[in-house]
Short mmCIF file of C-alpha atoms and ligand atoms in Angstrom, two decimals:
data_model
loop_
_atom_site.label_atom_id
_atom_site.label_comp_id
_atom_site.label_asym_id
_atom_site.label_seq_id
_atom_site.Cartn_x
_atom_site.Cartn_y
_atom_site.Cartn_z
CA UNK A 1423 52.60 31.64 26.85
CA UNK A 1424 54.85 34.70 26.28
CA UNK A 1425 52.66 37.80 25.97
CA UNK A 1426 54.43 38.98 22.81
CA UNK A 1427 53.11 36.01 20.86
CA UNK A 1428 49.57 37.41 21.10
CA UNK A 1429 50.45 39.95 18.45
CA UNK A 1430 53.29 38.20 16.65
CA UNK A 1431 53.48 38.08 12.86
CA UNK A 1432 56.52 36.10 11.71
CA UNK A 1433 58.71 36.65 8.68
CA UNK A 1434 60.71 33.59 7.61
CA UNK A 1435 64.14 34.30 6.21
CA UNK A 1436 66.17 31.80 4.22
CA UNK A 1437 69.46 33.60 4.93
CA UNK A 1438 71.22 32.40 1.78
CA UNK A 1439 68.79 34.35 -0.40
CA UNK A 1440 67.58 37.37 1.52
CA UNK A 1441 70.12 40.15 1.14
CA UNK A 1442 73.82 39.98 0.35
CA UNK A 1443 75.51 42.97 2.00
CA UNK A 1444 79.12 42.05 1.19
CA UNK A 1445 78.71 41.22 -2.49
CA UNK A 1446 79.90 37.60 -2.35
CA UNK A 1447 76.70 36.30 -3.92
CA UNK A 1448 75.11 34.86 -0.80
CA UNK A 1449 72.94 36.50 1.85
CA UNK A 1450 74.35 37.33 5.28
CA UNK A 1451 73.49 38.63 8.75
CA UNK A 1452 74.58 42.16 7.87
CA UNK A 1453 72.07 41.96 5.01
CA UNK A 1454 69.29 40.98 7.40
CA UNK A 1455 70.24 43.84 9.74
CA UNK A 1456 70.07 46.31 6.86
CA UNK A 1457 66.56 45.12 5.97
CA UNK A 1458 65.09 45.22 9.49
CA UNK A 1459 63.34 48.52 8.83
CA UNK A 1460 61.71 46.99 5.75
CA UNK A 1461 60.50 44.03 7.81
CA UNK A 1462 59.13 46.30 10.54
CA UNK A 1463 57.39 48.53 8.00
CA UNK A 1464 55.86 45.47 6.37
CA UNK A 1465 54.19 44.70 9.69
CA UNK A 1466 56.22 41.69 10.78
CA UNK A 1467 57.50 41.78 14.35
CA UNK A 1468 59.21 38.41 14.60
CA UNK A 1469 61.72 36.47 12.52
CA UNK A 1470 62.33 32.80 11.93
CA UNK A 1471 65.77 32.45 10.39
CA UNK A 1472 66.50 29.11 8.70
CA UNK A 1473 69.60 27.28 9.98
CA UNK A 1474 72.55 29.62 10.23
CA UNK A 1475 75.07 27.52 12.16
CA UNK A 1476 78.36 26.17 10.85
CA UNK A 1477 77.55 23.36 8.41
CA UNK A 1478 78.76 21.58 5.29
CA UNK A 1479 75.38 22.64 3.83
CA UNK A 1480 74.37 19.33 2.33
CA UNK A 1481 70.82 20.09 3.48
CA UNK A 1482 70.91 23.90 3.45
CA UNK A 1483 72.21 23.96 7.03
CA UNK A 1484 69.86 21.37 8.51
CA UNK A 1485 73.09 19.41 8.88
CA UNK A 1486 74.78 21.24 11.76
CA UNK A 1487 78.51 20.87 12.34
CA UNK A 1488 78.76 23.32 15.25
CA UNK A 1489 75.64 24.48 17.10
CA UNK A 1490 77.52 27.27 18.80
CA UNK A 1491 79.01 29.00 15.78
CA UNK A 1492 77.35 31.10 13.09
CA UNK A 1493 78.31 29.82 9.64
CA UNK A 1494 81.19 32.05 8.47
CA UNK A 1495 79.42 32.74 5.17
CA UNK A 1496 76.69 34.57 7.16
CA UNK A 1497 78.95 36.30 9.69
CA UNK A 1498 80.07 35.74 13.26
CA UNK A 1499 78.48 35.21 16.65
CA UNK A 1500 79.03 38.94 17.23
CA UNK A 1501 76.93 39.65 14.14
CA UNK A 1502 74.21 37.42 15.59
CA UNK A 1503 74.24 39.45 18.80
CA UNK A 1504 74.14 42.64 16.79
CA UNK A 1505 71.14 41.26 14.90
CA UNK A 1506 69.34 40.45 18.17
CA UNK A 1507 70.04 43.95 19.50
CA UNK A 1508 69.05 45.78 16.29
CA UNK A 1509 65.90 43.68 15.95
CA UNK A 1510 64.91 44.29 19.57
CA UNK A 1511 65.34 48.04 19.08
CA UNK A 1512 62.63 47.79 16.42
CA UNK A 1513 60.33 45.57 18.47
CA UNK A 1514 61.25 42.47 16.47
CA UNK A 1515 61.88 39.09 18.13
CA UNK A 1516 64.31 36.63 16.54
CA UNK A 1517 63.91 32.85 16.42
CA UNK A 1518 66.67 30.57 15.22
CA UNK A 1519 66.07 27.17 13.67
CA UNK A 1520 66.99 24.39 16.08
CA UNK A 1521 67.75 20.97 14.63
CA UNK A 1522 67.52 18.62 17.63
CA UNK A 1523 67.07 15.27 15.89
CA UNK A 1524 70.28 14.94 13.91
CA UNK A 1525 73.60 16.62 13.23
CA UNK A 1526 75.91 16.71 10.26
CA UNK A 1527 78.06 13.64 9.73
CA UNK A 1528 80.93 16.14 10.22
CA UNK A 1529 79.88 17.13 13.74
CA UNK A 1530 82.74 16.39 16.21
CA UNK A 1531 80.33 14.28 18.32
CA UNK A 1532 79.73 12.03 15.33
CA UNK A 1533 83.41 11.87 14.39
CA UNK A 1534 84.09 10.59 17.91
CA UNK A 1535 81.17 8.17 17.90
CA UNK A 1536 82.20 6.50 14.64
CA UNK A 1537 85.64 5.46 15.93
CA UNK A 1538 86.38 1.75 16.38
CA UNK A 1539 86.54 2.36 20.13
CA UNK A 1540 84.50 5.52 20.70
CA UNK A 1541 85.10 7.45 23.90
CA UNK A 1542 82.48 6.69 26.54
CA UNK A 1543 80.99 10.21 26.33
CA UNK A 1544 80.04 9.86 22.68
CA UNK A 1545 79.53 6.10 22.33
CA UNK A 1546 75.76 6.50 22.73
CA UNK A 1547 75.29 10.03 21.33
CA UNK A 1548 74.05 8.50 18.04
CA UNK A 1549 72.17 5.30 17.34
CA UNK A 1550 74.56 2.52 16.36
CA UNK A 1551 73.63 -1.11 15.95
CA UNK A 1552 75.95 -3.68 17.52
CA UNK A 1553 76.85 -5.37 14.24
CA UNK A 1554 77.50 -4.23 10.69
CA UNK A 1555 75.03 -6.83 9.45
CA UNK A 1556 71.66 -5.15 9.84
CA UNK A 1557 68.29 -4.87 8.24
CA UNK A 1558 65.41 -2.81 9.64
CA UNK A 1559 61.93 -4.30 9.55
CA UNK A 1560 60.63 -1.25 11.34
CA UNK A 1561 61.40 1.39 8.75
CA UNK A 1562 64.51 2.81 10.42
CA UNK A 1563 66.77 4.39 7.81
CA UNK A 1564 70.45 3.55 8.24
CA UNK A 1565 73.89 3.88 6.69
CA UNK A 1566 76.41 1.04 6.57
CA UNK A 1567 80.00 0.80 5.41
CA UNK A 1568 81.14 4.26 6.47
CA UNK A 1569 82.97 3.81 9.76
CA UNK A 1570 85.59 1.88 11.71
CA UNK A 1571 82.95 1.12 14.31
CA UNK A 1572 81.38 -2.31 13.99
CA UNK A 1573 77.83 -1.23 13.36
CA UNK A 1574 75.55 0.84 11.17
CA UNK A 1575 74.04 4.15 12.20
CA UNK A 1576 70.48 5.35 12.00
CA UNK A 1577 69.78 8.53 10.04
CA UNK A 1578 66.87 10.96 10.22
CA UNK A 1579 66.61 12.38 6.71
CA UNK A 1580 69.57 12.50 4.32
CA UNK A 1581 72.63 10.25 4.50
CA UNK A 1582 74.58 13.18 5.96
CA UNK A 1583 72.22 13.45 8.98
CA UNK A 1584 72.90 10.79 11.63
CA UNK A 1585 70.11 10.67 14.22
CA UNK A 1586 70.97 11.76 17.74
CA UNK A 1587 70.16 9.18 20.37
CA UNK A 1588 67.20 10.04 22.58
CA UNK A 1589 66.38 6.35 23.00
CA UNK A 1590 63.66 3.96 21.88
CA UNK A 1591 60.25 3.97 23.52
CA UNK A 1592 60.26 0.18 23.84
CA UNK A 1593 63.73 -1.17 23.14
CA UNK A 1594 63.64 -4.57 21.49
CA UNK A 1595 67.37 -5.16 20.93
CA UNK A 1596 70.41 -4.62 23.11
CA UNK A 1597 71.64 -1.66 21.03
CA UNK A 1598 68.29 0.14 21.46
CA UNK A 1599 68.51 2.17 24.67
CA UNK A 1600 65.54 3.37 26.72
CA UNK A 1601 65.04 7.17 26.92
CA UNK A 1602 66.09 7.09 30.58
CA UNK A 1603 69.52 5.59 29.77
CA UNK A 1604 72.30 8.00 30.89
CA UNK A 1605 73.56 8.23 27.29
CA UNK A 1606 70.13 9.42 26.07
CA UNK A 1607 69.73 11.80 28.99
CA UNK A 1608 73.16 13.23 28.09
CA UNK A 1609 71.89 13.94 24.55
CA UNK A 1610 68.88 15.80 25.96
CA UNK A 1611 71.07 17.80 28.32
CA UNK A 1612 73.44 18.69 25.48
CA UNK A 1613 70.44 20.03 23.57
CA UNK A 1614 69.41 22.12 26.58
CA UNK A 1615 72.93 23.59 26.74
CA UNK A 1616 72.63 24.70 23.10
CA UNK A 1617 69.23 26.26 23.78
CA UNK A 1618 70.59 28.15 26.78
CA UNK A 1619 73.68 29.25 24.85
CA UNK A 1620 71.64 31.16 22.24
CA UNK A 1621 68.97 32.45 24.61
CA UNK A 1622 71.74 33.87 26.80
CA UNK A 1623 73.12 35.72 23.77
CA UNK A 1624 69.74 37.37 23.12
CA UNK A 1625 67.89 34.94 20.86
CA UNK A 1626 64.13 34.84 21.54
CA UNK A 1627 63.39 31.20 20.87
CA UNK A 1628 63.39 28.50 18.25
CA UNK A 1629 61.52 26.95 15.41
CA UNK A 1630 62.21 23.28 16.03
CA UNK A 1631 62.98 21.05 13.07
CA UNK A 1632 61.26 17.65 12.95
CA UNK A 1633 60.24 18.14 16.57
CA UNK A 1634 58.39 14.83 16.66
CA UNK A 1635 61.40 12.75 15.63
CA UNK A 1636 63.43 12.38 18.83
CA UNK A 1637 62.50 9.06 20.42
CA UNK A 1638 62.58 6.21 17.92
CA UNK A 1639 59.74 3.75 17.38
CA UNK A 1640 57.60 6.02 19.52
CA UNK A 1641 53.87 5.33 19.94
CA UNK A 1642 51.11 7.17 18.09
CA UNK A 1643 50.81 9.75 20.84
CA UNK A 1644 54.58 10.33 20.59
CA UNK A 1645 54.75 9.92 24.35
CA UNK A 1646 58.54 9.37 24.44
CA UNK A 1647 59.33 12.46 22.38
CA UNK A 1648 56.70 14.53 24.22
CA UNK A 1649 58.26 13.72 27.59
CA UNK A 1650 61.56 15.17 26.39
CA UNK A 1651 59.93 18.39 25.23
CA UNK A 1652 58.01 18.73 28.47
CA UNK A 1653 61.30 18.44 30.33
CA UNK A 1654 62.74 21.23 28.16
CA UNK A 1655 59.59 23.31 28.63
CA UNK A 1656 60.02 23.09 32.41
CA UNK A 1657 63.52 24.48 32.07
CA UNK A 1658 62.30 27.27 29.76
CA UNK A 1659 59.36 28.21 32.00
CA UNK A 1660 61.72 28.53 34.95
CA UNK A 1661 64.65 30.30 33.30
CA UNK A 1662 63.41 31.82 30.02
CA UNK A 1663 59.65 32.40 30.28
CA UNK A 1664 59.68 34.81 27.31
CA UNK A 1665 61.31 32.33 24.92
CA UNK A 1666 59.08 30.96 22.17
CA UNK A 1667 59.07 27.38 20.97
CA UNK A 1668 57.52 26.65 17.57
CA UNK A 1669 57.16 23.04 16.45
CA UNK A 1670 57.60 21.56 13.05
CA UNK A 1671 55.37 18.65 14.00
CA UNK A 1672 52.27 19.23 11.85
CA UNK A 1673 50.08 17.84 14.57
CA UNK A 1674 49.07 20.67 16.92
CA UNK A 1675 47.02 18.41 19.24
CA UNK A 1676 50.24 16.55 20.10
CA UNK A 1677 52.78 19.37 19.80
CA UNK A 1678 51.06 21.85 22.09
CA UNK A 1679 50.53 19.53 25.07
CA UNK A 1680 54.18 18.53 24.59
CA UNK A 1681 55.19 22.08 25.49
CA UNK A 1682 55.27 24.03 22.22
CA UNK A 1683 53.55 27.40 21.98
CA UNK A 1684 52.46 26.66 18.46
CA UNK A 1685 52.70 24.19 15.63
CA UNK A 1686 52.49 24.64 11.88
CA UNK A 1687 49.42 23.71 10.00
CA UNK A 1688 51.25 21.95 7.27
CA UNK A 1689 50.87 18.79 5.34
CA UNK A 1690 53.10 17.69 2.56
CA UNK A 1691 50.74 14.85 1.73
CA UNK A 1692 47.45 16.64 1.18
CA UNK A 1693 44.80 17.57 3.75
CA UNK A 1694 43.09 20.68 5.04
CA UNK A 1695 45.74 23.37 4.77
CA UNK A 1696 46.93 21.96 1.46
CA UNK A 1697 43.42 22.20 -0.02
CA UNK A 1698 43.44 26.00 0.43
CA UNK A 1699 46.18 26.80 -2.06
CA UNK A 1700 48.08 23.74 -3.25
CA UNK A 1701 45.43 21.32 -4.46
CA UNK A 1702 46.86 21.13 -7.96
CA UNK A 1703 48.40 18.74 -10.41
CA UNK A 1704 50.90 19.60 -13.06
CA UNK A 1705 50.27 17.66 -16.28
CA UNK A 1706 50.86 18.00 -20.01
CA UNK A 1707 48.01 20.54 -20.27
CA UNK A 1708 49.58 22.76 -17.63
CA UNK A 1709 48.45 23.20 -14.04
CA UNK A 1710 45.07 21.82 -13.03
CA UNK A 1711 44.28 23.73 -9.84
CA UNK A 1712 41.35 22.86 -7.59
CA UNK A 1713 42.50 24.91 -4.62
CA UNK A 1714 39.99 26.95 -2.66
CA UNK A 1715 41.80 30.21 -3.40
CA UNK A 1716 42.13 29.52 -7.13
CA UNK A 1717 39.57 31.58 -9.02
CA UNK A 1718 36.83 29.15 -9.99
CA UNK A 1719 38.98 26.21 -8.89
CA UNK A 1720 35.82 24.72 -7.42
CA UNK A 1721 37.57 24.09 -4.09
CA UNK A 1722 35.76 23.34 -0.88
CA UNK A 1723 36.46 25.37 2.29
CA UNK A 1724 35.02 22.54 4.38
CA UNK A 1725 38.05 20.40 3.57
CA UNK A 1726 40.07 22.92 5.52
CA UNK A 1727 37.56 23.66 8.25
CA UNK A 1728 36.84 19.98 8.96
CA UNK A 1729 40.47 19.54 9.93
CA UNK A 1730 41.11 22.95 11.43
CA UNK A 1731 38.08 23.58 13.63
CA UNK A 1732 38.30 20.50 15.88
CA UNK A 1733 41.99 21.27 16.50
CA UNK A 1734 41.28 24.94 17.03
CA UNK A 1735 38.53 24.17 19.55
CA UNK A 1736 40.59 21.71 21.62
CA UNK A 1737 43.68 23.88 21.68
CA UNK A 1738 41.96 27.22 22.08
CA UNK A 1739 43.44 28.35 25.37
CA UNK A 1740 46.61 26.30 25.27
CA UNK A 1741 48.53 27.27 22.13
CA UNK A 1742 48.35 28.57 18.61
CA UNK A 1743 48.04 27.04 15.21
CA UNK A 1744 50.55 28.71 12.90
CA UNK A 1745 49.38 29.44 9.36
CA UNK A 1746 52.11 29.89 6.77
CA UNK A 1747 52.05 31.47 3.34
CA UNK A 1748 54.68 28.88 2.50
CA UNK A 1749 58.19 27.97 3.55
CA UNK A 1750 61.53 26.78 2.22
CA UNK A 1751 60.09 23.28 1.69
CA UNK A 1752 56.83 24.12 -0.09
CA UNK A 1753 56.18 25.43 -3.60
CA UNK A 1754 55.56 29.18 -3.40
CA UNK A 1755 51.93 30.23 -3.64
CA UNK A 1756 52.98 32.44 -6.55
CA UNK A 1757 53.54 29.26 -8.57
CA UNK A 1758 49.88 28.92 -9.33
CA UNK A 1759 48.05 31.90 -7.82
CA UNK A 1760 47.83 35.33 -9.47
CA UNK A 1761 48.46 38.52 -7.51
CA UNK A 1762 44.72 39.01 -7.04
CA UNK A 1763 44.22 35.41 -5.90
CA UNK A 1764 47.07 35.90 -3.46
CA UNK A 1765 45.53 39.10 -2.12
CA UNK A 1766 42.27 37.31 -1.24
CA UNK A 1767 44.21 34.38 0.24
CA UNK A 1768 46.28 36.74 2.40
CA UNK A 1769 43.10 38.49 3.54
CA UNK A 1770 42.21 35.13 5.06
CA UNK A 1771 45.66 34.09 6.32
CA UNK A 1772 46.37 37.37 8.08
CA UNK A 1773 43.00 37.67 9.78
CA UNK A 1774 42.75 34.19 11.24
CA UNK A 1775 43.50 33.44 14.89
CA UNK A 1776 46.84 31.86 15.73
CA UNK A 1777 50.14 33.08 14.38
CA UNK A 1778 50.73 33.94 10.72
CA UNK A 1779 54.09 33.24 9.07
CA UNK A 1780 55.06 35.07 5.90
CA UNK A 1781 57.84 33.48 3.84
CA UNK A 1782 60.26 36.11 2.45
CA UNK A 1783 59.17 37.25 -0.99
CA UNK A 1784 55.59 36.00 -0.62
CA UNK A 1785 54.59 39.57 0.22
CA UNK A 1786 55.26 40.49 -3.42
CA UNK A 1787 54.10 37.14 -4.80
CA UNK A 1788 57.52 35.86 -5.84
CA UNK A 1789 57.19 32.90 -8.13
CA UNK A 1790 58.49 29.38 -7.84
CA UNK A 1791 61.32 28.90 -10.33
CA UNK A 1792 60.86 25.43 -11.81
CA UNK A 1793 63.58 23.11 -13.11
CA UNK A 1794 66.55 24.56 -11.22
CA UNK A 1795 69.27 22.02 -10.47
CA UNK A 1796 69.15 20.91 -6.83
CA UNK A 1797 71.10 23.25 -4.56
CA UNK A 1798 72.28 22.18 -1.10
CA UNK A 1799 69.87 19.25 -0.96
CA UNK A 1800 66.95 21.36 -2.07
CA UNK A 1801 65.75 19.18 -4.98
CA UNK A 1802 62.33 20.51 -6.06
CA UNK A 1803 62.40 22.87 -3.05
CA UNK A 1804 65.18 24.84 -4.72
CA UNK A 1805 62.69 26.84 -6.80
CA UNK A 1806 61.23 28.36 -3.62
CA UNK A 1807 64.63 29.46 -2.34
CA UNK A 1808 65.76 31.96 -5.00
CA UNK A 1809 67.05 35.45 -4.11
CA UNK A 1810 64.67 38.10 -2.85
CA UNK A 1811 63.60 40.55 -5.55
CA UNK A 1812 64.27 43.98 -4.08
CA UNK A 1813 64.73 46.22 -7.10
CA UNK A 1814 64.37 46.24 -10.86
CA UNK A 1815 68.16 46.61 -11.21
CA UNK A 1816 71.14 44.26 -11.27
CA UNK A 1817 70.51 40.91 -9.56
CA UNK A 1818 67.14 42.38 -8.58
CA UNK A 1819 68.99 44.29 -5.87
CA UNK A 1820 69.83 41.10 -3.97
CA UNK A 1821 73.59 41.37 -4.43
CA UNK A 1822 76.11 43.72 -5.99
CA UNK A 1823 78.25 40.68 -6.84
CA UNK A 1824 78.87 38.87 -10.09
CA UNK A 1825 75.62 37.41 -11.42
CA UNK A 1826 77.34 34.10 -12.12
CA UNK A 1827 78.38 33.83 -8.46
CA UNK A 1828 74.88 34.13 -6.99
CA UNK A 1829 73.75 31.40 -4.60
CA UNK A 1830 70.82 30.75 -6.93
CA UNK A 1831 69.68 32.62 -10.04
CA UNK A 1832 67.27 35.50 -9.57
CA UNK A 1833 63.95 35.63 -11.40
CA UNK A 1834 64.90 37.70 -14.45
CA UNK A 1835 61.54 37.53 -16.23
CA UNK A 1836 60.36 40.97 -17.35
CA UNK A 1837 57.27 40.84 -15.11
CA UNK A 1838 58.99 39.42 -12.03
CA UNK A 1839 57.50 41.17 -8.98
CA UNK A 1840 59.86 43.45 -7.05
CA UNK A 1841 59.64 45.45 -3.85
CA UNK A 1842 60.68 48.59 -5.73
CA UNK A 1843 57.80 48.38 -8.20
CA UNK A 1844 55.17 47.35 -5.67
CA UNK A 1845 56.07 50.06 -3.19
CA UNK A 1846 55.01 52.64 -5.79
CA UNK A 1847 51.64 51.02 -6.52
CA UNK A 1848 49.00 51.60 -3.82
CA UNK A 1849 47.01 48.58 -5.03
CA UNK A 1850 49.98 46.18 -5.07
CA UNK A 1851 50.13 42.93 -3.14
CA UNK A 1852 52.88 44.40 -0.96
CA UNK A 1853 50.70 47.35 0.04
CA UNK A 1854 47.73 45.02 0.59
CA UNK A 1855 49.82 42.93 2.99
CA UNK A 1856 50.95 46.08 4.80
CA UNK A 1857 47.39 47.31 5.19
CA UNK A 1858 46.17 43.93 6.45
CA UNK A 1859 48.97 43.66 9.00
CA UNK A 1860 48.43 47.24 10.16
CA UNK A 1861 44.82 46.34 10.88
CA UNK A 1862 45.77 43.12 12.64
CA UNK A 1863 48.12 44.96 14.99
CA UNK A 1864 45.70 47.84 15.57
CA UNK A 1865 42.72 45.66 16.54
CA UNK A 1866 43.07 43.27 19.43
CA UNK A 1867 40.21 41.18 18.06
CA UNK A 1868 42.19 40.44 14.90
CA UNK A 1869 45.31 39.17 16.63
CA UNK A 1870 46.20 35.63 17.69
CA UNK A 1871 43.64 35.02 20.43
CA UNK A 1872 40.90 32.45 19.84
CA UNK A 1873 37.64 34.28 19.05
CA UNK A 1874 36.67 32.69 15.74
CA UNK A 1875 33.09 31.95 14.80
CA UNK A 1876 32.15 30.66 11.38
CA UNK A 1877 29.02 32.43 10.10
CA UNK A 1878 28.76 30.86 6.66
CA UNK A 1879 30.67 27.90 5.23
CA UNK A 1880 28.89 25.34 3.08
CA UNK A 1881 30.37 22.34 1.35
CA UNK A 1882 31.56 23.29 -2.15
CA UNK A 1883 29.96 26.76 -1.90
CA UNK A 1884 31.08 30.35 -1.66
CA UNK A 1885 31.61 32.67 0.14
CA UNK A 1886 33.24 32.07 3.52
CA UNK A 1887 32.05 34.44 6.24
CA UNK A 1888 33.41 34.51 9.80
CA UNK A 1889 33.39 36.67 12.86
CA UNK A 1890 36.21 37.71 15.12
CA UNK A 1891 34.96 39.74 18.07
CA UNK A 1892 33.87 43.13 16.79
CA UNK A 1893 34.50 42.22 13.13
CA UNK A 1894 32.75 40.28 10.41
CA UNK A 1895 34.95 39.06 7.56
CA UNK A 1896 33.91 37.66 4.21
CA UNK A 1897 35.72 36.34 1.20
CA UNK A 1898 34.91 35.07 -2.23
CA UNK A 1899 37.78 33.66 -4.30
CA UNK A 1900 35.38 32.83 -7.17
CA UNK A 1901 34.86 34.75 -10.40
CA UNK A 1902 31.12 35.49 -9.93
CA UNK A 1903 29.17 37.54 -7.43
CA UNK A 1904 27.55 35.56 -4.62
CA UNK A 1905 24.88 36.71 -2.20
CA UNK A 1906 23.93 34.91 0.98
CA UNK A 1907 21.79 35.62 4.01
CA UNK A 1908 23.58 35.37 7.31
CA UNK A 1909 21.76 33.95 10.31
CA UNK A 1910 20.60 36.77 12.58
CA UNK A 1911 20.23 40.37 11.49
CA UNK A 1912 22.82 41.39 14.06
CA UNK A 1913 25.56 40.27 11.69
CA UNK A 1914 24.47 42.72 9.02
CA UNK A 1915 25.43 46.33 8.63
CA UNK A 1916 28.58 47.71 10.14
CA UNK A 1917 31.31 49.80 8.66
CA UNK A 1918 33.46 48.43 5.86
CA UNK A 1919 36.99 48.86 7.16
CA UNK A 1920 38.99 47.09 4.47
CA UNK A 1921 38.12 45.58 1.11
CA UNK A 1922 39.58 43.86 -1.90
CA UNK A 1923 37.06 44.10 -4.75
CA UNK A 1924 33.36 44.84 -4.26
CA UNK A 1925 31.44 43.58 -1.28
CA UNK A 1926 28.61 44.67 0.98
CA UNK A 1927 26.98 43.56 4.19
CA UNK A 1928 23.50 44.96 4.79
CA UNK A 1929 21.50 44.72 7.98
CA UNK A 1930 18.02 43.21 7.98
CA UNK A 1931 15.60 41.81 10.54
CA UNK A 1932 15.64 38.44 8.76
CA UNK A 1933 19.44 38.23 8.60
CA UNK A 1934 22.36 40.18 7.24
CA UNK A 1935 22.60 40.16 3.47
CA UNK A 1936 26.17 39.59 2.36
CA UNK A 1937 27.08 40.23 -1.26
CA UNK A 1938 30.60 39.38 -2.33
CA UNK A 1939 31.76 40.39 -5.79
CA UNK A 1940 34.28 38.39 -7.86
CA UNK A 1941 37.56 37.72 -6.03
CA UNK A 1942 36.71 39.85 -3.03
CA UNK A 1943 37.55 40.11 0.64
CA UNK A 1944 35.79 42.40 3.11
CA UNK A 1945 36.21 43.27 6.75
CA UNK A 1946 33.41 45.08 8.58
CA UNK A 1947 33.33 46.54 12.07
CA UNK A 1948 30.03 45.46 13.59
CA UNK A 1949 27.67 48.17 14.79
CA UNK A 1950 28.41 49.04 18.41
C1 NOJ B 865 62.55 19.88 7.79
C2 NOJ B 865 63.17 21.09 7.17
O1 NOJ B 865 62.20 22.09 7.01
C3 NOJ B 865 63.78 20.63 5.87
O2 NOJ B 865 64.19 21.73 5.09
C4 NOJ B 865 64.93 19.70 6.17
O3 NOJ B 865 65.45 19.20 4.96
C5 NOJ B 865 64.46 18.52 7.04
N1 NOJ B 865 63.59 18.93 8.11
C6 NOJ B 865 65.64 17.78 7.64
O4 NOJ B 865 66.20 18.50 8.69
#
């Protein structure tokens, strides 16, 4: 585990929408470089940059045409190296987004592989059936009717994303190759070359897209895909021990033994993480929100803890669980949570073990812009990808270009949050995030390492109280004051170091008495 991850706080940048330095309406690398001081001052010391390689952008860059070339709209490979150097000067590590499972249908490998008589080198780079007449009973998605080659090809996500061939765990037809077939090994080695290419230029690692998707018809343990990642891990441990590997797998108990340093706690289909902030339904009456962090949403913290704690306990010394505020695929938390609700939620997110990820704009509570036409394959995700709101001025300071030319419209509502306004307000969400992250970096006990103990969490009840080393933390997202007695007087007392709203923790021989006012968060240093 690279040492720097112990104190890493990530900032996710969707490069299209972060900062447009050349006025063409779309964000760029120069824009990111110009905002590095802002990111450092916010308290983030690592970046995850969404795909930035040459691409037709049918899925926002998750359809790579050339893994070795920065997309011209963002800059050049020299700009990438400048970004690495400038970030490193400020103590910031930079992760690129690696898409190992599929390429663009315009990638030269694919163009070769779709020929009637593909050259040997690329004949097995993608998964082609041996006849055009095909139907999958096993749920494989495929495209037919697009090539000279007499077969159909398997895709991973959109039609434009043919799946690279890492083999089938248990081939059941002649066109299904085993992972140890030379063609599949060649795919894996080509991926390793790409990894080395960017690490040699100064990149610090990768967030790995759909990391669990490599070997097809894998078993439940994903043993075929895991073997590939372990092979890559061995190479990284030997040659790049400081490089970080972050999985988009959403199953930390599988991703971490496979060789990732961390995996996201994310579920698009409900579950523990989801129940914290996105347990809502949109209906004719508006938004019905039962999330834990919604004021009086009636949520249940045990839904989260029941999933999280067993994973946390098994993985403790092996890797981290990454908690995100959101990402380019999720609705922004600002869709349904108010600034105060967000503040309490961030109190939790930024003081948990593991690695926090802050999605650009979530530090000011940017909203989700509903009903935008789909942009670059975004569909409903488009509303979470709008330009960063820097100032109160033109285009919210995102771009000096023509408003009509912007990648996506900016939030022009009169009360749209901006960095400019929040910097001036000591009680703003932005300043709350800064204060929380300052504390996290200053106190070893509040960083990534596993030292979590739950002191009070009851089904359907408030508050939540937990301990991390020398600190006791409490939170109450509800609208009424709650008082509870903590087991053991030793938990009581201590110095209140940080608070949102009113809260107190008194010592007593029969147990600490914790009183949490409406929508509050408190952090106490335990008596020495
Ligand atoms: C997951 C990415 O986060 C998403 O944005 C993308 O569309 C799919 N993988 C396909 O690469």
